[in-house]
Coordinates of C-alpha atoms in Angstrom, one line a residue:
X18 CA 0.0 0.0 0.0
X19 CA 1.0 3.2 -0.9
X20 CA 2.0 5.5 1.4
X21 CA 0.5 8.8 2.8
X22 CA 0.9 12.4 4.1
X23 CA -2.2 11.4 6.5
X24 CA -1.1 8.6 8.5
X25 CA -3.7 6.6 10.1
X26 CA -3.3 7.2 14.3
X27 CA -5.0 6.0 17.5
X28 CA -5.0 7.0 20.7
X29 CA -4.6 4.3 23.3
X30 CA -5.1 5.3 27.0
X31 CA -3.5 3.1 29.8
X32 CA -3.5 3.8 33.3
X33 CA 0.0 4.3 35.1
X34 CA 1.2 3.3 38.8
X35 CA 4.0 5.4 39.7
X36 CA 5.8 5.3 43.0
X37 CA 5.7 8.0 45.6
X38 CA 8.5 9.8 44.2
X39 CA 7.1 10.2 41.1
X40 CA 4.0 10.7 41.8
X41 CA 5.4 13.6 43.6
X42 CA 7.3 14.4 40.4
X43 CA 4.2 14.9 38.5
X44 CA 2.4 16.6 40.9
X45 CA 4.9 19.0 41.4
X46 CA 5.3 19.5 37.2
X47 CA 1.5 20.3 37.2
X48 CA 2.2 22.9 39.7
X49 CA 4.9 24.7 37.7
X50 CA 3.3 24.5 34.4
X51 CA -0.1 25.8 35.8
X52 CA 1.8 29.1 36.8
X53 CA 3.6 29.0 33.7
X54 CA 0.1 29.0 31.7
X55 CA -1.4 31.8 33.7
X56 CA 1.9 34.1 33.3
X57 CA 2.1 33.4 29.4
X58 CA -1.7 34.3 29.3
X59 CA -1.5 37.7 31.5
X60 CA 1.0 38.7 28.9
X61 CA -0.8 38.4 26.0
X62 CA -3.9 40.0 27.6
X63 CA -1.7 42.7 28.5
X64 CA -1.0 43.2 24.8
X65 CA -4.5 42.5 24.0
X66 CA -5.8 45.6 26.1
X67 CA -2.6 47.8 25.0
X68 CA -3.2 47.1 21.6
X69 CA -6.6 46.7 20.7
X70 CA -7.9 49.6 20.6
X71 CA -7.0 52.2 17.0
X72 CA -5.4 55.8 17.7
X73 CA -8.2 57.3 16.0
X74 CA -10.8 55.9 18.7
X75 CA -8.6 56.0 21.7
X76 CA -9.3 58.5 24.2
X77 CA -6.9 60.9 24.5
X78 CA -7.7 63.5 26.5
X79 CA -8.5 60.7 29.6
X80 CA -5.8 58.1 29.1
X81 CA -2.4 58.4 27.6
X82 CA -1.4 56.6 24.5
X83 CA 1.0 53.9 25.7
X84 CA 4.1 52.3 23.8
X85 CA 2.7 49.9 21.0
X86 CA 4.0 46.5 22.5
X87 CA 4.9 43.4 19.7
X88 CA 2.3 40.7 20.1
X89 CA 3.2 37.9 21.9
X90 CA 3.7 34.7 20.1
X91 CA 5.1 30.9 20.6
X92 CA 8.8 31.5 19.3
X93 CA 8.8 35.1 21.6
X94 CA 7.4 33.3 24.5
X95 CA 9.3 30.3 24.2
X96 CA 13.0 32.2 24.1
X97 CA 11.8 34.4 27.0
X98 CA 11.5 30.5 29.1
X99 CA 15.3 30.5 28.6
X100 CA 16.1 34.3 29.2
X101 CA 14.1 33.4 32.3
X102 CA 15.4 30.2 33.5
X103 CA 18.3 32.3 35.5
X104 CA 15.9 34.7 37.2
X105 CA 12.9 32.2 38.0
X106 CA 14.9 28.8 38.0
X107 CA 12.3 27.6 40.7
X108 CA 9.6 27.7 38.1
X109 CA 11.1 25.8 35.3
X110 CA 13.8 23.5 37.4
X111 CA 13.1 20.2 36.9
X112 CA 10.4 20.4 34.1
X113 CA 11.4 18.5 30.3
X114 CA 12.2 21.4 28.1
X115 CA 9.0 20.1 25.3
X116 CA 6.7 19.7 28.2
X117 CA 7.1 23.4 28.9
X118 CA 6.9 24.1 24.9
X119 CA 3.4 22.0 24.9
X120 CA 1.9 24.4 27.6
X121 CA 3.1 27.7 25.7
X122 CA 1.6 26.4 22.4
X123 CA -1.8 25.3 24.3
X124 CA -1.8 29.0 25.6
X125 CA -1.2 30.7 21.9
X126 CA -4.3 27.9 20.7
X127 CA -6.6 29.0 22.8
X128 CA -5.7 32.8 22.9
X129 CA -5.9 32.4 18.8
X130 CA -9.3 30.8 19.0
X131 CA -10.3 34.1 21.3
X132 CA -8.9 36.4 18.5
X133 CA -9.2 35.3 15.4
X134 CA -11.7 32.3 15.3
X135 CA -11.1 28.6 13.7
X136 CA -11.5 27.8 10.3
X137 CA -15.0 29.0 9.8
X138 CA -14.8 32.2 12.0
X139 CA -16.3 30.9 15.0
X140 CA -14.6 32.6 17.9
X141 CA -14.8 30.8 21.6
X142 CA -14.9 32.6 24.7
X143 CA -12.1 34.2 27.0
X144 CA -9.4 31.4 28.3
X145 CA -10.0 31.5 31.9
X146 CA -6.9 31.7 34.4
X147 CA -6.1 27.5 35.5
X148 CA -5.7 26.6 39.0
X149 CA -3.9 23.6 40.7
X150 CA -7.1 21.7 40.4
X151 CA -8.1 22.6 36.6
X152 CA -4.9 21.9 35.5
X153 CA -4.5 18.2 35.4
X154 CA -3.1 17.6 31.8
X155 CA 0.1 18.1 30.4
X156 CA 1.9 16.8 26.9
X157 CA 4.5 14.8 25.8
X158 CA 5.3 15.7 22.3
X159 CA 8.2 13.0 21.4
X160 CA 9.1 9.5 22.9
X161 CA 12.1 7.4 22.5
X162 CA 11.8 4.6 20.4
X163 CA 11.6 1.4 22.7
X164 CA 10.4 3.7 25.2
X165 CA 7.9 0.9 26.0
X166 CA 9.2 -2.6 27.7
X167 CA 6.8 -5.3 28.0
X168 CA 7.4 -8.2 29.7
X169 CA 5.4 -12.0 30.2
X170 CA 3.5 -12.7 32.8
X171 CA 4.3 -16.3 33.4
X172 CA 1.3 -16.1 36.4
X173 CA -2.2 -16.1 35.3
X174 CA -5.9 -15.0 36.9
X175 CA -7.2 -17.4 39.3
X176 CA -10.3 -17.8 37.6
X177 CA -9.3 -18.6 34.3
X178 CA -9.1 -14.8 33.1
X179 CA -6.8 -13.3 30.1
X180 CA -3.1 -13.1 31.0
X181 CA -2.2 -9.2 32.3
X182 CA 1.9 -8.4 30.9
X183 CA 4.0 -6.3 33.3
X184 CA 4.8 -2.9 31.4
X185 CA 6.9 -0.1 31.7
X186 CA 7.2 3.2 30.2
X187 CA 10.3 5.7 30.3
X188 CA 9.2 8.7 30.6
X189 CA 11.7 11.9 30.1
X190 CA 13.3 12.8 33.7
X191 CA 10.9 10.8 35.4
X192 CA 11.9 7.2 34.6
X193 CA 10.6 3.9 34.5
X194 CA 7.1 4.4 35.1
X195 CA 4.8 1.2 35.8
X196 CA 1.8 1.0 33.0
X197 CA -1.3 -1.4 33.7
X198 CA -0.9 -3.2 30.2
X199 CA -4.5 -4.4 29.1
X200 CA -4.6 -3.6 25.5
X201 CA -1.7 -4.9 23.2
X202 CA -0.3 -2.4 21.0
X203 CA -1.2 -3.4 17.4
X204 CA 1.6 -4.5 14.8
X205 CA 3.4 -1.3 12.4
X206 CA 2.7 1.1 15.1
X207 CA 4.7 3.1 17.0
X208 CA 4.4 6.0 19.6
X209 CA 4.7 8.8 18.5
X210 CA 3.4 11.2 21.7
X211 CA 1.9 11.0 25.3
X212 CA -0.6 13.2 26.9
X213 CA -0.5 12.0 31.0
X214 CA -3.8 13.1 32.9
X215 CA -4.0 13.1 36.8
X216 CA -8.0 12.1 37.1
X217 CA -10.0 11.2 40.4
X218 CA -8.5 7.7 40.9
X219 CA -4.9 8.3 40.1
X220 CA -2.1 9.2 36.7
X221 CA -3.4 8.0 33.1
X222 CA -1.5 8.3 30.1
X223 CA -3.1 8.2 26.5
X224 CA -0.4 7.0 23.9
X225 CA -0.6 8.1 20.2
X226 CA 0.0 5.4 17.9
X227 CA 0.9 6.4 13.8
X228 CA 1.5 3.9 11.1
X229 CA 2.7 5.4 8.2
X230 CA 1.8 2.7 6.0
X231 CA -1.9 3.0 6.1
X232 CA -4.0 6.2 5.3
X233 CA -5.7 8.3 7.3
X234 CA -9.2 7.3 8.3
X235 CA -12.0 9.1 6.4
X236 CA -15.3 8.0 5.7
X237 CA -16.4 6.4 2.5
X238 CA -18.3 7.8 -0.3
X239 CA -21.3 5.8 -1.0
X240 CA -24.1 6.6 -2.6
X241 CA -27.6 5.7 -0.3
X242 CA -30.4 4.5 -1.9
X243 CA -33.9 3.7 -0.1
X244 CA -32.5 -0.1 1.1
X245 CA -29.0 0.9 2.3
X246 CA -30.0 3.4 4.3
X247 CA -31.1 4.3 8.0
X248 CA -32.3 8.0 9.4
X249 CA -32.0 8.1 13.4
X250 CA -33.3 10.9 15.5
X251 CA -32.1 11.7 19.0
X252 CA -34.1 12.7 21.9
X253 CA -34.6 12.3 25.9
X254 CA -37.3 9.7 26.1
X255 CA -35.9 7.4 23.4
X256 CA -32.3 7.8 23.2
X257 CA -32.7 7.3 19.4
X258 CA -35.1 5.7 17.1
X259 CA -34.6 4.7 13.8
X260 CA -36.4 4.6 10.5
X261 CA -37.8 1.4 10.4
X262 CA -38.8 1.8 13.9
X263 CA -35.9 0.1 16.1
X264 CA -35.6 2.6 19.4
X265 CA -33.1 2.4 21.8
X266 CA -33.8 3.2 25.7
X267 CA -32.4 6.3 27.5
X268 CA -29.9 5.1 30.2
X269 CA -30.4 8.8 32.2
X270 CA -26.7 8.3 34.0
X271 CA -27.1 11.4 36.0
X272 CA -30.6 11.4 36.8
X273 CA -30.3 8.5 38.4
X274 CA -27.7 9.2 40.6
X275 CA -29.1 12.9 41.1
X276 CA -30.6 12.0 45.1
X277 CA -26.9 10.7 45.8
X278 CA -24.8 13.5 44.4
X279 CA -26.9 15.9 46.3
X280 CA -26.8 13.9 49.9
X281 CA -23.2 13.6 49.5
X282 CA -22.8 17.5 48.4
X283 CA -24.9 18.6 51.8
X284 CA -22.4 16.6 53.6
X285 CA -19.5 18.1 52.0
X286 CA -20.8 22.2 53.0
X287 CA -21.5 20.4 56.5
X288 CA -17.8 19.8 57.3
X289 CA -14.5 22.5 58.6
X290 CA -13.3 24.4 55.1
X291 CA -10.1 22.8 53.9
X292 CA -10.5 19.5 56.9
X293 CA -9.3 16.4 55.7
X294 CA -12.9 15.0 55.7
X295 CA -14.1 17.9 53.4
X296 CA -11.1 16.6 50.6
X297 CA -12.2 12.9 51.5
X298 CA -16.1 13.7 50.3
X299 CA -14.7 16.2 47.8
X300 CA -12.8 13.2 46.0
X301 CA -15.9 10.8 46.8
X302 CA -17.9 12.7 44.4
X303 CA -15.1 13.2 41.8
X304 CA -15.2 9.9 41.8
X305 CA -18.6 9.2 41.5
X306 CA -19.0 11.8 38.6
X307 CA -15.9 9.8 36.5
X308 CA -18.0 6.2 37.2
X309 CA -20.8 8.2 35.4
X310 CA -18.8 9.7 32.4
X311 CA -17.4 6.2 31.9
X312 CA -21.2 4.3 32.2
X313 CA -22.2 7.2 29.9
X314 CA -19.6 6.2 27.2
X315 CA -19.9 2.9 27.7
X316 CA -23.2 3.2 26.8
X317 CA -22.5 5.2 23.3
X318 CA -19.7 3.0 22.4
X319 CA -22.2 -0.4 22.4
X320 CA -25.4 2.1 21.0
X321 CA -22.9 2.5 18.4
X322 CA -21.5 -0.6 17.7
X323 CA -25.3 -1.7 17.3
X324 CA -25.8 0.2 14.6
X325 CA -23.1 -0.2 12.6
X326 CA -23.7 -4.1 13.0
X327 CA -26.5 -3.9 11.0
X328 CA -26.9 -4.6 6.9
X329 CA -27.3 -0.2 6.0
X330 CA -24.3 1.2 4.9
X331 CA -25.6 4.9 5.2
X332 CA -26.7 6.6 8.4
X333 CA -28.7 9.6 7.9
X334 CA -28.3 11.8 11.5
X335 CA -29.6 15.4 12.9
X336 CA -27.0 18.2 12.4
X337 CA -27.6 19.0 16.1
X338 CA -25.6 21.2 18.5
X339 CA -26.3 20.4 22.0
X340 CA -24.3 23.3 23.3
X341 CA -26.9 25.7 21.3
X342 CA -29.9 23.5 22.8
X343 CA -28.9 23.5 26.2
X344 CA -28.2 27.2 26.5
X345 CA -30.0 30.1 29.1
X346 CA -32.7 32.1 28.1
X347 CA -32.0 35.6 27.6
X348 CA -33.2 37.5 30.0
X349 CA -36.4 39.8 29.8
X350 CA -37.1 43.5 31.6
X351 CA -39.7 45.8 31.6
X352 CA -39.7 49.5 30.5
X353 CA -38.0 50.3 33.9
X354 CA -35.8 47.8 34.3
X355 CA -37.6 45.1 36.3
X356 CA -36.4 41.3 35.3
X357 CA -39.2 39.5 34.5
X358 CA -39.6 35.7 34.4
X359 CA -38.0 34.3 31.3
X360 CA -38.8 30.6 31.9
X361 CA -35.1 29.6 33.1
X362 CA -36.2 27.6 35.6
X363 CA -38.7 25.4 33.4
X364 CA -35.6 25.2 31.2
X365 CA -32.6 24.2 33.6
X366 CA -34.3 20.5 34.0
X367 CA -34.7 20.2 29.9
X368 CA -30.8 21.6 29.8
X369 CA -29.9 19.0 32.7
X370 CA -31.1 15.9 30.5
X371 CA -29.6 17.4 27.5
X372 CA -26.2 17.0 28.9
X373 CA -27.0 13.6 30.9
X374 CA -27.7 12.1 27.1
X375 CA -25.0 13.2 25.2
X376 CA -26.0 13.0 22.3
X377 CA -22.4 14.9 20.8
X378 CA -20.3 12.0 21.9
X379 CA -22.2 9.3 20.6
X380 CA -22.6 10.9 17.2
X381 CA -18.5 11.2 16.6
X382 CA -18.2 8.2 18.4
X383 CA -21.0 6.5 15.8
X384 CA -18.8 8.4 13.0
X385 CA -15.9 6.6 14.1
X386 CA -17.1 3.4 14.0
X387 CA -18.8 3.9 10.6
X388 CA -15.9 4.9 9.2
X389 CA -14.1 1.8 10.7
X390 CA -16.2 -0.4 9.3
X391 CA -16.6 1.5 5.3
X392 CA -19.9 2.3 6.0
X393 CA -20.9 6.7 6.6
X394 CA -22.8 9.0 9.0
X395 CA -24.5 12.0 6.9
X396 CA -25.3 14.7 8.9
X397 CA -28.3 16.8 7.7
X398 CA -30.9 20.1 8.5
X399 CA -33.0 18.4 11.1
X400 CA -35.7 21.4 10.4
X401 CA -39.1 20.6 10.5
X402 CA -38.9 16.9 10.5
X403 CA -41.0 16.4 12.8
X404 CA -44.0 18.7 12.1
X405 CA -44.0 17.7 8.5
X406 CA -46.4 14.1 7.7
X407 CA -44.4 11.2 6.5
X408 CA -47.1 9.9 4.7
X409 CA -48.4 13.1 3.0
X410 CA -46.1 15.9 3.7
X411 CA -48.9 17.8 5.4
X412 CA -47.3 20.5 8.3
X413 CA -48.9 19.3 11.8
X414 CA -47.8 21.9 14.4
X415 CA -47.5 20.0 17.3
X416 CA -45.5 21.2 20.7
X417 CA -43.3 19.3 22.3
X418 CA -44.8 17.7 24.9
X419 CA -47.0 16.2 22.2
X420 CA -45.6 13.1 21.8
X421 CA -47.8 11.4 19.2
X422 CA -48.1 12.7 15.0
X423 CA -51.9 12.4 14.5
X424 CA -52.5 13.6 10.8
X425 CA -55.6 14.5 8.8
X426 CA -54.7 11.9 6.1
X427 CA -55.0 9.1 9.0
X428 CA -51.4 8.4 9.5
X429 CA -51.3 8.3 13.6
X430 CA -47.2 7.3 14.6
X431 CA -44.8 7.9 17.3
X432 CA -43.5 11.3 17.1
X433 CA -39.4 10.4 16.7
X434 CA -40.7 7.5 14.7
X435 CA -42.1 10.4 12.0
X436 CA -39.0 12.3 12.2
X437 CA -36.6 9.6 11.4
X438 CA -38.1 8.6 8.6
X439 CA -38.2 12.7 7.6
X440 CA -34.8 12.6 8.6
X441 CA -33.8 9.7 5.8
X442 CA -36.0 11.2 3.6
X443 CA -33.9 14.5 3.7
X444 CA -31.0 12.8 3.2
X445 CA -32.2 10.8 0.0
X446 CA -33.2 14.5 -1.4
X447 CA -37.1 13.6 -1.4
X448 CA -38.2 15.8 2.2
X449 CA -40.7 18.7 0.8
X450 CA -39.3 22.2 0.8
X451 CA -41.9 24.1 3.3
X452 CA -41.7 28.1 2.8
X453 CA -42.8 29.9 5.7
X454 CA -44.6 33.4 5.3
X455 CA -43.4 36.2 6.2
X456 CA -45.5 38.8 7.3
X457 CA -44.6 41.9 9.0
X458 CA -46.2 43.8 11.9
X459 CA -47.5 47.1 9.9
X460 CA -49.1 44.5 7.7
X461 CA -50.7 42.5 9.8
X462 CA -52.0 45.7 11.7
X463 CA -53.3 47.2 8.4
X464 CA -55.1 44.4 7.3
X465 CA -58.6 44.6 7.3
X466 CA -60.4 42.2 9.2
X467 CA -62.7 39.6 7.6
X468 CA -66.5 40.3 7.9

């Protein structure tokens, strides 16, 4: 097979066992490097608040013009580190060079994604100042070849179980560190980076793999007919349903641990600020929250391998973004000022299942498997499909709590079971185009009523 520029790469995460030394190592790296992050970002919204503004609109006669300063970037920031290293040696002694690199380039990311935008413009909101605890991830941009030693276990389970090898892994001035060895690395990779992560139960470290004998993974172009293909829609009571009317149950992670959370959260405000039984039920419920993030994927990874067991090649899904749905409502005030009720409350509960289903990680996670297997997820306009008749493309307005599609024409169907099959139907290019009118107030207030 011919080779590539897009080399096909996976991430594998193990979790790490290091000693008390290095433990201590790490802890004291995310320390530095938090510090480091904050001081790189103060300087370039220094810059940012120097600079921002043009002569012609600055005010003058309030505030004097100040020196125009060079903007900050990764090669100025990163020669300042070694200008620095004599002044603040306690703040970069002891830290790998690259690691250090990593953290100025995650700064300039973010403060570029502030500024300017991503590819298609779309700015993200002011990077927020880390602390020790929001810190928790740092990078390992290149790794020794043979960096990894596995050995055999000649010992096996008790009860018959898989054999578990004893690995490994040098890490750059921190050594030998021990790595719980579950998953074999496959053949014609190698590692090429490491990204270690301190999470609620202790150090993990998520390896990537490149081979650069097979291309990049992308999903296939095929063309979907009526027989090859499958429309899903998403929602809270069904976690999806599919066109030909298979549904799958809503697990409700969260929901179900909701009473728990909030006994164990009065207990924590109950105890002495900063007491060691305040950080025991602080890291209780850290704990609790990662079982339910991993249930939760767990969850999407066999939703997903469900589907893409199945004989349709094509999956026709919403074009949804579940950040946009689970927003606030803006805020409403009277002529003198008064807030007035917006419906928030009503709304947090419908944004709290939102975020319980996530429905974002199981769509690129469903992508990915697709794409593993040479079958595609299509993403399309999810507008209207389920207000519009599957049977004769009459509009029903319905609301949401209306769960059923009654239509004139005698169709009577579930409601999600109406939109997926709208939602294939889009995607095969045979959904009806519905024009809305457009009326405007004077309009309406001019017309004359009917006798």
């Amino acid at each position: 097979m011919k080779r590539s520029k897009d080399t096909f790469k996976l991430n594998y995460q193990y979790r790490i066992v290091p000693n008390n030394q290095q433990a201590y190592q790490l802890n004291e790296w995310l320390h530095k490097l938090y510090r480091i992050h904050n001081l790189m970002l103060e300087e370039r919204f220094n810059w940012w608040e120097r600079n921002r503004h043009p002569v012609n609109a600055c005010p003058i006669f309030i505030t004097h013009l100040p020196e125009l300063k060079d903007q900050p970037t990764y090669y100025s920031q990163k020669r300042a580190t070694h200008w620095s290293r004599e002044t603040c040696k306690y703040l970069y002694e002891g830290v790998h060079s690259q690691v250090i690199q990593e953290a100025i380039k995650r700064v300039e990311d973010t403060f570029n994604r502030f500024i300017k935008g991503d590819l298609n413009g779309k700015r993200s909101g002011k990077p927020r100042f880390k602390s020790v605890r929001r810190y928790r991830t740092f990078s390992i941009p290149q790794l020794k070849p043979g960096c990894l030693t596995v050995t055999p276990n000649p010992h096996c389970r008790k009860n018959g179980g898989t054999r578990r090898d004893i690995a490994y892994i040098n890490l750059p001035k921190v050594g030998q560190v021990k790595l719980i060895y579950h998953r074999p690395i496959p053949e014609g990779f190698t590692i090429k980076a490491a990204l270690v992560s301190r999470r609620a139960d202790g150090w993990y470290i998520t390896l990537t793999l490149e081979d650069k004998s097979v291309p990049s993974l992308k999903s296939p172009e095929i063309e979907a007919t009526q027989e090859n293909s499958l429309g899903l829609d998403v929602g809270l009571e069904k976690f999806w349903t599919a066109s030909d009317g298979e549904i799958e149950p809503i697990q409700q992670h969260y929901r179900k641990s909701e009473l728990k959370l909030a006994s164990l959260a009065n207990r924590k405000d109950k105890k002495p600020h900063k007491s060691a039984r305040e950080r025991k039920l602080a890291k209780k419920i850290s704990k609790h929250h990662q079982r339910l993030q991993r249930k939760r994927k767990q969850f999407h990874y066999e939703s997903a391998a469900k589907l893409v067991g199945r004989d349709e090649k094509v999956f026709f899904v919403e074009d949804i973004k579940p950040g946009n749905l689970s927003r606030k409502n803006k805020p409403k005030q009277d002529e003198k000022g008064k807030y007035l009720p917006n419906g928030q409350s009503a709304k947090s509960g419908l944004n709290k299942s939102i975020n319980d289903a996530g429905w974002g990680q199981f769509l690129s996670i469903l992508a990915y498997k697709a794409a593993k297997a040479g079958k595609a997820v299509v993403k399309v306009k999810p507008h209207e499909t389920s207000q519009v008749c599957s049977c004769c493309n009459r509009l029903v307005k319905k609301d949401l709590s209306v769960r059923m599609h009654e239509c004139l024409c005698g169709l009577i169907l579930d409601r999600d079971w109406n939109a997926a099959i709208n939602i294939k139907r889009v995607g095969l290019g045979i959904f009806p185009t519905i024009k809305r009118r457009k009326r405007s107030r004077k309009k309406l207030r001019q017309r004359k009523p009917t006798p």
